[in-house]
PDB file of C-alpha atoms in Angstrom:
ATOM      1  CA  MET D 550     121.337 126.275  71.086  1.00 71.00           C
ATOM      2  CA  GLY D 551     117.919 125.975  69.440  1.00 91.00           C
ATOM      3  CA  PHE D 552     114.630 124.909  70.856  1.00 95.00           C
ATOM      4  CA  ASP D 553     114.415 121.167  71.537  1.00 96.00           C
ATOM      5  CA  PHE D 554     110.843 120.216  70.673  1.00 97.00           C
ATOM      6  CA  GLU D 555     111.254 116.585  71.715  1.00 97.00           C
ATOM      7  CA  SER D 556     112.521 117.512  75.190  1.00 97.00           C
ATOM      8  CA  PHE D 557     109.725 120.061  75.575  1.00 96.00           C
ATOM      9  CA  THR D 558     107.128 117.463  74.566  1.00 97.00           C
ATOM     10  CA  ASP D 559     108.594 114.815  76.878  1.00 97.00           C
ATOM     11  CA  SER D 560     108.510 117.286  79.769  1.00 96.00           C
ATOM     12  CA  TYR D 561     104.858 118.210  79.070  1.00 96.00           C
ATOM     13  CA  ILE D 562     103.791 114.567  78.879  1.00 97.00           C
ATOM     14  CA  ASP D 563     105.770 113.647  82.010  1.00 96.00           C
ATOM     15  CA  ASP D 564     104.113 116.491  83.937  1.00 95.00           C
ATOM     16  CA  LEU D 565     100.678 115.487  82.630  1.00 96.00           C
ATOM     17  CA  GLN D 566     101.206 111.862  83.691  1.00 96.00           C
ATOM     18  CA  ARG D 567     102.503 112.894  87.119  1.00 96.00           C
ATOM     19  CA  THR D 568      99.542 115.214  87.672  1.00 96.00           C
ATOM     20  CA  LEU D 569      97.022 112.594  86.541  1.00 96.00           C
ATOM     21  CA  SER D 570      98.530 110.053  88.917  1.00 97.00           C
ATOM     22  CA  GLN D 571      98.005 112.496  91.821  1.00 97.00           C
ATOM     23  CA  VAL D 572      94.322 113.288  91.174  1.00 97.00           C
ATOM     24  CA  SER D 573      92.162 111.923  94.004  1.00 98.00           C
ATOM     25  CA  ARG D 574      90.416 108.754  92.847  1.00 98.00           C
ATOM     26  CA  GLY D 575      87.949 109.201  95.711  1.00 98.00           C
ATOM     27  CA  ASP D 576      86.960 112.652  94.440  1.00 98.00           C
ATOM     28  CA  ILE D 577      86.451 111.327  90.909  1.00 98.00           C
ATOM     29  CA  GLU D 578      84.333 108.516  92.331  1.00 98.00           C
ATOM     30  CA  ALA D 579      82.263 111.061  94.278  1.00 98.00           C
ATOM     31  CA  LEU D 580      81.625 112.961  91.023  1.00 98.00           C
ATOM     32  CA  TRP D 581      80.686 109.697  89.283  1.00 98.00           C
ATOM     33  CA  SER D 582      78.292 108.880  92.146  1.00 98.00           C
ATOM     34  CA  GLU D 583      76.577 112.255  91.730  1.00 98.00           C
ATOM     35  CA  VAL D 584      76.114 111.542  88.012  1.00 98.00           C
ATOM     36  CA  GLU D 585      74.722 108.076  88.740  1.00 97.00           C
ATOM     37  CA  GLU D 586      72.336 109.448  91.377  1.00 97.00           C
ATOM     38  CA  VAL D 587      70.934 112.228  89.198  1.00 97.00           C
ATOM     39  CA  SER D 588      70.506 109.729  86.380  1.00 96.00           C
ATOM     40  CA  ALA D 589      68.587 107.345  88.675  1.00 96.00           C
ATOM     41  CA  ARG D 590      66.319 110.237  89.750  1.00 95.00           C
ATOM     42  CA  GLY D 591      65.634 111.200  86.131  1.00 96.00           C
ATOM     43  CA  GLY D 592      67.176 114.612  86.657  1.00 97.00           C
ATOM     44  CA  SER D 593      69.308 116.709  84.355  1.00 98.00           C
ATOM     45  CA  ILE D 594      72.968 117.628  84.400  1.00 98.00           C
ATOM     46  CA  HIS D 595      73.923 121.230  83.708  1.00 98.00           C
ATOM     47  CA  MET D 596      77.522 122.120  82.854  1.00 98.00           C
ATOM     48  CA  ILE D 597      79.111 125.548  83.080  1.00 98.00           C
ATOM     49  CA  GLY D 598      82.659 126.780  82.537  1.00 97.00           C
ATOM     50  CA  ASN D 599      84.848 129.640  81.434  1.00 90.00           C
ATOM     51  CA  GLY D 600      87.513 130.040  78.762  1.00 90.00           C
ATOM     52  CA  GLY D 601      89.238 126.759  77.953  1.00 91.00           C
ATOM     53  CA  SER D 602      87.156 125.180  80.696  1.00 93.00           C
ATOM     54  CA  ALA D 603      84.056 125.940  78.598  1.00 93.00           C
ATOM     55  CA  ALA D 604      85.145 123.380  76.004  1.00 94.00           C
ATOM     56  CA  THR D 605      84.791 120.413  78.379  1.00 94.00           C
ATOM     57  CA  PRO D 606      81.065 121.026  79.023  1.00 95.00           C
ATOM     58  CA  SER D 607      80.440 121.278  75.292  1.00 94.00           C
ATOM     59  CA  HIS D 608      82.267 118.032  74.545  1.00 95.00           C
ATOM     60  CA  SER D 609      80.946 116.124  77.545  1.00 96.00           C
ATOM     61  CA  ALA D 610      77.301 117.152  77.200  1.00 96.00           C
ATOM     62  CA  GLY D 611      77.336 115.578  73.760  1.00 95.00           C
ATOM     63  CA  ASP D 612      78.992 112.392  75.029  1.00 95.00           C
ATOM     64  CA  TRP D 613      76.862 111.986  78.140  1.00 96.00           C
ATOM     65  CA  SER D 614      73.511 112.684  76.479  1.00 96.00           C
ATOM     66  CA  LYS D 615      74.276 110.385  73.527  1.00 96.00           C
ATOM     67  CA  GLU D 616      76.122 107.543  75.225  1.00 96.00           C
ATOM     68  CA  LEU D 617      74.564 107.562  78.711  1.00 95.00           C
ATOM     69  CA  LYS D 618      71.098 108.848  77.760  1.00 94.00           C
ATOM     70  CA  ILE D 619      71.307 111.455  80.538  1.00 95.00           C
ATOM     71  CA  ARG D 620      69.804 114.883  79.859  1.00 96.00           C
ATOM     72  CA  THR D 621      72.968 116.981  79.838  1.00 97.00           C
ATOM     73  CA  ILE D 622      73.043 120.664  78.943  1.00 97.00           C
ATOM     74  CA  ALA D 623      76.186 122.690  78.274  1.00 97.00           C
ATOM     75  CA  HIS D 624      75.177 126.236  79.175  1.00 97.00           C
ATOM     76  CA  THR D 625      78.362 127.350  77.442  1.00 95.00           C
ATOM     77  CA  ASP D 626      76.780 126.503  74.065  1.00 94.00           C
ATOM     78  CA  ASN D 627      73.579 128.571  73.993  1.00 90.00           C
ATOM     79  CA  ILE D 628      75.280 131.653  72.587  1.00 92.00           C
ATOM     80  CA  SER D 629      72.064 133.670  72.189  1.00 93.00           C
ATOM     81  CA  SER D 630      71.107 133.210  75.820  1.00 92.00           C
ATOM     82  CA  PHE D 631      74.725 133.576  76.949  1.00 91.00           C
ATOM     83  CA  THR D 632      75.211 136.919  75.191  1.00 93.00           C
ATOM     84  CA  ALA D 633      71.742 138.201  76.124  1.00 94.00           C
ATOM     85  CA  TRP D 634      72.477 137.711  79.823  1.00 93.00           C
ATOM     86  CA  ALA D 635      75.917 139.276  79.388  1.00 93.00           C
ATOM     87  CA  ASN D 636      74.584 142.262  77.467  1.00 95.00           C
ATOM     88  CA  ASP D 637      71.365 142.881  79.367  1.00 95.00           C
ATOM     89  CA  THR D 638      72.727 142.318  82.863  1.00 94.00           C
ATOM     90  CA  ASP D 639      76.393 141.483  83.368  1.00 94.00           C
ATOM     91  CA  TYR D 640      78.876 138.843  82.246  1.00 94.00           C
ATOM     92  CA  ALA D 641      78.888 137.571  85.822  1.00 95.00           C
ATOM     93  CA  ASN D 642      75.264 136.457  85.264  1.00 96.00           C
ATOM     94  CA  VAL D 643      75.631 134.389  82.073  1.00 96.00           C
ATOM     95  CA  PHE D 644      75.225 131.059  83.897  1.00 97.00           C
ATOM     96  CA  ALA D 645      73.049 132.232  86.786  1.00 97.00           C
ATOM     97  CA  GLY D 646      70.534 133.578  84.298  1.00 96.00           C
ATOM     98  CA  GLN D 647      70.360 130.379  82.280  1.00 96.00           C
ATOM     99  CA  LEU D 648      70.239 128.172  85.371  1.00 98.00           C
ATOM    100  CA  SER D 649      67.433 130.259  86.869  1.00 97.00           C
ATOM    101  CA  THR D 650      65.384 129.171  83.848  1.00 96.00           C
ATOM    102  CA  PHE D 651      66.512 125.565  83.347  1.00 97.00           C
ATOM    103  CA  ALA D 652      67.771 124.095  86.647  1.00 97.00           C
ATOM    104  CA  LYS D 653      65.303 122.189  88.791  1.00 97.00           C
ATOM    105  CA  GLU D 654      65.530 120.792  92.291  1.00 97.00           C
ATOM    106  CA  GLY D 655      67.473 117.532  92.277  1.00 97.00           C
ATOM    107  CA  ASP D 656      69.425 118.344  89.107  1.00 98.00           C
ATOM    108  CA  LEU D 657      73.218 118.341  89.118  1.00 98.00           C
ATOM    109  CA  VAL D 658      75.257 121.393  88.116  1.00 98.00           C
ATOM    110  CA  ILE D 659      78.922 120.752  87.337  1.00 98.00           C
ATOM    111  CA  ALA D 660      81.261 123.742  87.137  1.00 98.00           C
ATOM    112  CA  TYR D 661      84.602 123.758  85.313  1.00 98.00           C
ATOM    113  CA  SER D 662      87.125 126.433  86.193  1.00 97.00           C
ATOM    114  CA  GLY D 663      90.902 126.345  86.225  1.00 95.00           C
ATOM    115  CA  SER D 664      91.101 128.781  89.125  1.00 96.00           C
ATOM    116  CA  GLY D 665      87.751 128.244  90.837  1.00 96.00           C
ATOM    117  CA  ASN D 666      87.330 132.003  91.109  1.00 96.00           C
ATOM    118  CA  SER D 667      85.439 133.033  87.963  1.00 95.00           C
ATOM    119  CA  SER D 668      82.528 135.208  89.053  1.00 96.00           C
ATOM    120  CA  ASN D 669      80.153 133.866  86.407  1.00 97.00           C
ATOM    121  CA  VAL D 670      80.847 130.267  87.482  1.00 98.00           C
ATOM    122  CA  LEU D 671      80.530 131.121  91.187  1.00 98.00           C
ATOM    123  CA  ASN D 672      77.236 132.932  90.569  1.00 98.00           C
ATOM    124  CA  GLY D 673      75.975 129.966  88.559  1.00 98.00           C
ATOM    125  CA  ILE D 674      76.734 127.597  91.432  1.00 98.00           C
ATOM    126  CA  LYS D 675      75.037 129.925  93.931  1.00 98.00           C
ATOM    127  CA  THR D 676      71.938 129.976  91.712  1.00 98.00           C
ATOM    128  CA  ALA D 677      72.028 126.168  91.469  1.00 98.00           C
ATOM    129  CA  ILE D 678      72.210 125.860  95.252  1.00 98.00           C
ATOM    130  CA  SER D 679      69.227 128.219  95.622  1.00 98.00           C
ATOM    131  CA  ALA D 680      67.283 126.035  93.163  1.00 98.00           C
ATOM    132  CA  GLY D 681      67.954 122.917  95.250  1.00 98.00           C
ATOM    133  CA  CYS D 682      70.452 121.363  92.858  1.00 98.00           C
ATOM    134  CA  ARG D 683      73.395 119.179  93.776  1.00 98.00           C
ATOM    135  CA  THR D 684      76.665 120.818  92.773  1.00 98.00           C
ATOM    136  CA  ALA D 685      80.122 119.666  91.719  1.00 98.00           C
ATOM    137  CA  ALA D 686      83.304 121.228  90.389  1.00 98.00           C
ATOM    138  CA  VAL D 687      86.308 120.116  88.398  1.00 98.00           C
ATOM    139  CA  THR D 688      88.928 122.739  89.056  1.00 97.00           C
ATOM    140  CA  GLY D 689      92.641 123.056  89.736  1.00 96.00           C
ATOM    141  CA  ASN D 690      95.389 124.488  91.848  1.00 94.00           C
ATOM    142  CA  TYR D 691      96.020 127.365  89.446  1.00 92.00           C
ATOM    143  CA  ASN D 692      98.459 129.864  90.975  1.00 89.00           C
ATOM    144  CA  GLY D 693      98.360 127.824  94.188  1.00 89.00           C
ATOM    145  CA  GLY D 694      94.676 128.621  94.762  1.00 90.00           C
ATOM    146  CA  ALA D 695      93.640 125.040  95.664  1.00 95.00           C
ATOM    147  CA  GLY D 696      90.445 125.239  93.625  1.00 94.00           C
ATOM    148  CA  GLY D 697      89.561 128.753  94.723  1.00 96.00           C
ATOM    149  CA  GLN D 698      86.235 129.807  96.163  1.00 97.00           C
ATOM    150  CA  LEU D 699      84.413 127.168  94.127  1.00 98.00           C
ATOM    151  CA  VAL D 700      85.628 124.322  96.351  1.00 98.00           C
ATOM    152  CA  GLY D 701      83.903 125.819  99.382  1.00 97.00           C
ATOM    153  CA  LEU D 702      80.553 126.128  97.599  1.00 98.00           C
ATOM    154  CA  VAL D 703      80.024 122.742  95.938  1.00 98.00           C
ATOM    155  CA  ASP D 704      78.963 119.358  97.272  1.00 98.00           C
ATOM    156  CA  VAL D 705      81.777 117.539  95.429  1.00 98.00           C
ATOM    157  CA  ALA D 706      85.071 118.943  94.148  1.00 98.00           C
ATOM    158  CA  VAL D 707      87.794 117.366  92.067  1.00 98.00           C
ATOM    159  CA  VAL D 708      90.890 119.568  92.294  1.00 98.00           C
ATOM    160  CA  VAL D 709      93.586 118.856  89.726  1.00 97.00           C
ATOM    161  CA  PRO D 710      96.854 119.179  91.680  1.00 96.00           C
ATOM    162  CA  THR D 711      98.831 121.445  89.361  1.00 95.00           C
ATOM    163  CA  GLN D 712      99.311 125.153  88.873  1.00 95.00           C
ATOM    164  CA  SER D 713      99.412 124.723  85.083  1.00 95.00           C
ATOM    165  CA  MET D 714      96.185 125.915  83.455  1.00 95.00           C
ATOM    166  CA  GLU D 715      96.953 123.727  80.447  1.00 96.00           C
ATOM    167  CA  ARG D 716      97.253 120.535  82.529  1.00 96.00           C
ATOM    168  CA  ILE D 717      94.096 121.468  84.463  1.00 96.00           C
ATOM    169  CA  GLU D 718      92.159 121.842  81.223  1.00 96.00           C
ATOM    170  CA  ASP D 719      93.670 118.632  79.801  1.00 96.00           C
ATOM    171  CA  LEU D 720      92.610 116.687  82.868  1.00 97.00           C
ATOM    172  CA  GLN D 721      89.106 118.153  83.054  1.00 97.00           C
ATOM    173  CA  LEU D 722      88.248 116.261  79.881  1.00 96.00           C
ATOM    174  CA  ILE D 723      90.047 113.100  81.003  1.00 97.00           C
ATOM    175  CA  ILE D 724      88.120 113.165  84.302  1.00 98.00           C
ATOM    176  CA  ASN D 725      84.847 113.513  82.399  1.00 97.00           C
ATOM    177  CA  HIS D 726      85.823 110.592  80.174  1.00 97.00           C
ATOM    178  CA  ILE D 727      86.591 108.477  83.260  1.00 98.00           C
ATOM    179  CA  VAL D 728      83.155 109.295  84.717  1.00 98.00           C
ATOM    180  CA  LYS D 729      81.402 108.529  81.421  1.00 97.00           C
ATOM    181  CA  GLU D 730      83.291 105.282  80.831  1.00 98.00           C
ATOM    182  CA  ALA D 731      82.645 104.137  84.428  1.00 98.00           C
ATOM    183  CA  SER D 732      78.916 104.774  83.926  1.00 97.00           C
ATOM    184  CA  LYS D 733      78.983 102.839  80.667  1.00 97.00           C
ATOM    185  CA  ALA D 734      80.842  99.931  82.308  1.00 97.00           C
ATOM    186  CA  LYS D 735      78.360  99.826  85.182  1.00 96.00           C
ATOM    187  CA  ARG D 736      75.514  99.645  82.635  1.00 93.00           C
ATOM    188  CA  GLY D 737      77.313  97.013  80.553  1.00 92.00           C
ATOM    189  CA  LEU D 738      77.521  99.344  77.553  1.00 88.00           C
TER     190      LEU D 738
END
């Protein structure tokens, strides 16, 4: 019997819907509150992430800065700085290095990681904490890791309750869209 694309697609969508329905609304609201608070303070939002989880910061920084008028920086996008830190020090420092230059007390640093165990993301969050930033993570239960080490470091964590990296990455963007759309609704935009 051949591959049944329709059944495969139905299964993927069913799993995505089930996972989305199980994400903690309270945790998403806590992330939204952090965004609202940093915006009210006039601070900046810094986004970091690895692999597929680097795409969400890139997309969301554009949305949030344009539509919400919040200074939002995707440290995944400055390839010259990114590769300089990787080459001149270590890949584990690509976000810590950038944040040591750009992050200021009262800013918000949001980390995206499917596992919550990427050393460059963890080091970035540690640097943010040292700088006096608020911290948040959107991560997942990849390989049963319950958000990994990242959850224990940040002020707010949204853990996508699935072991599928693909569903985690799908939902990272959806969560960011929920936060953005809630902020727009609150502002009457």
